[in-house]
PDB file of C-alpha atoms in Angstrom:
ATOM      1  CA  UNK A 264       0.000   0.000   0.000  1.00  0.00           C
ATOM      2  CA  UNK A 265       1.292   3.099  -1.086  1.00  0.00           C
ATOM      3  CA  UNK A 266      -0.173   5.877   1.412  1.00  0.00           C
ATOM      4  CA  UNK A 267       1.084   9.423   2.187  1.00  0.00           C
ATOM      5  CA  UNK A 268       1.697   8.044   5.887  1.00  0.00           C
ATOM      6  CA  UNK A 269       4.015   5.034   4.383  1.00  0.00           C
ATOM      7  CA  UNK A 270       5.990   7.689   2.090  1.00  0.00           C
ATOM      8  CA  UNK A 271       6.613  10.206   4.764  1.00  0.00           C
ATOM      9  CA  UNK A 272       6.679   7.842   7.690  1.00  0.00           C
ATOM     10  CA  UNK A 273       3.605   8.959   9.135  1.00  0.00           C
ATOM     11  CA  UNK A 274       4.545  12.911   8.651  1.00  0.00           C
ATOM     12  CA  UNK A 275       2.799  15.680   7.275  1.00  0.00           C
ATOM     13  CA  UNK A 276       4.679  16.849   4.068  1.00  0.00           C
ATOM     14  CA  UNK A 277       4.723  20.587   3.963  1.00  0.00           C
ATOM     15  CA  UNK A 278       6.512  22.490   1.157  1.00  0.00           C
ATOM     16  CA  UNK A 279       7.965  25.702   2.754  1.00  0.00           C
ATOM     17  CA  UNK A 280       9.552  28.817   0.471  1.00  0.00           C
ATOM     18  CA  UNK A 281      10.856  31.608   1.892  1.00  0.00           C
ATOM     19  CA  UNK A 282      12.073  35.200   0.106  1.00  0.00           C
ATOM     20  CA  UNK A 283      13.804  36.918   1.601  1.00  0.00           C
ATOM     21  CA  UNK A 284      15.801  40.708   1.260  1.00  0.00           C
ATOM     22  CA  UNK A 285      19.488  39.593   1.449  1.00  0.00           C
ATOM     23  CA  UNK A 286      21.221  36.500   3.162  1.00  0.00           C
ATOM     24  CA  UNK A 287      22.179  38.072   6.724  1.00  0.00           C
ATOM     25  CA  UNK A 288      19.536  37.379   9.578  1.00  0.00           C
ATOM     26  CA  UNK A 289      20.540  40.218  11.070  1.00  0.00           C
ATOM     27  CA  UNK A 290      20.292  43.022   8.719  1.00  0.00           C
ATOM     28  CA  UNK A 291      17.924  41.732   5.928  1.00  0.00           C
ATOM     29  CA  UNK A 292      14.024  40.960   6.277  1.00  0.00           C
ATOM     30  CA  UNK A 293      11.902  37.986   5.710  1.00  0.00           C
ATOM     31  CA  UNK A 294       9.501  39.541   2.991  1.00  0.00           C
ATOM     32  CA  UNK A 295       7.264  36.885   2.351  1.00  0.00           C
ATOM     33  CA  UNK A 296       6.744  32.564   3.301  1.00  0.00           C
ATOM     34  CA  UNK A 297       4.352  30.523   1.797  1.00  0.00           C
ATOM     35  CA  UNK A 298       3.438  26.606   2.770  1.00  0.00           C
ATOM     36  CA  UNK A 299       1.966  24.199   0.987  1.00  0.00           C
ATOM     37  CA  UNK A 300       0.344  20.381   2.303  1.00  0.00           C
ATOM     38  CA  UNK A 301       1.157  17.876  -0.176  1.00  0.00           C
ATOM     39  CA  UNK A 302      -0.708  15.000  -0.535  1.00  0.00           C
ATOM     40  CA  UNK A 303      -0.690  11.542  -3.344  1.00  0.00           C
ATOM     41  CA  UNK A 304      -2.798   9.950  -5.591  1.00  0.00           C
ATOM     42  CA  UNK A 305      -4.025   6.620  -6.022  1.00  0.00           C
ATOM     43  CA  UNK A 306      -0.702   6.085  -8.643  1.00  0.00           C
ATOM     44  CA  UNK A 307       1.632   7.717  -6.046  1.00  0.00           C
ATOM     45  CA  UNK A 308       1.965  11.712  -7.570  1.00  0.00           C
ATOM     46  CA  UNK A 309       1.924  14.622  -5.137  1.00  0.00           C
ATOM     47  CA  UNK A 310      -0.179  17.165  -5.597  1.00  0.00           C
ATOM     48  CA  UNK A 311      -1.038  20.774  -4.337  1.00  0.00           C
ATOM     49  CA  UNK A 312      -3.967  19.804  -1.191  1.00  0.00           C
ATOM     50  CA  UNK A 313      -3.903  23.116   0.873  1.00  0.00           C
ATOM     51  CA  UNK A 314      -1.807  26.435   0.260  1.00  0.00           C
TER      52      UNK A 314
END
């Protein structure tokens, strides 16, 4: 059986991106994140389930 729970070993898959205004923490702001739940279909494909 070929579940999202087998694949991920029973975690939620969550695609994270992050943009931010430079690469130092301490001088350059986090301008925008977005997440996104995965989930798979009945031939094993992940798809887009919740942004």
């Amino acid at each position: 059986m070929n579940t999202i729970a087998t694949r991920f070993r029973g975690f939620l898959p969550v695609v994270v991106d992050l943009e931010t205004g430079g690469f130092d923490a301490q001088k350059h702001a986090l301008l925008e994140l977005a997440a996104v739940i995965v989930d798979m279909d009945e031939s094993g494909k992940l798809y887009k389930k919740h942004t």
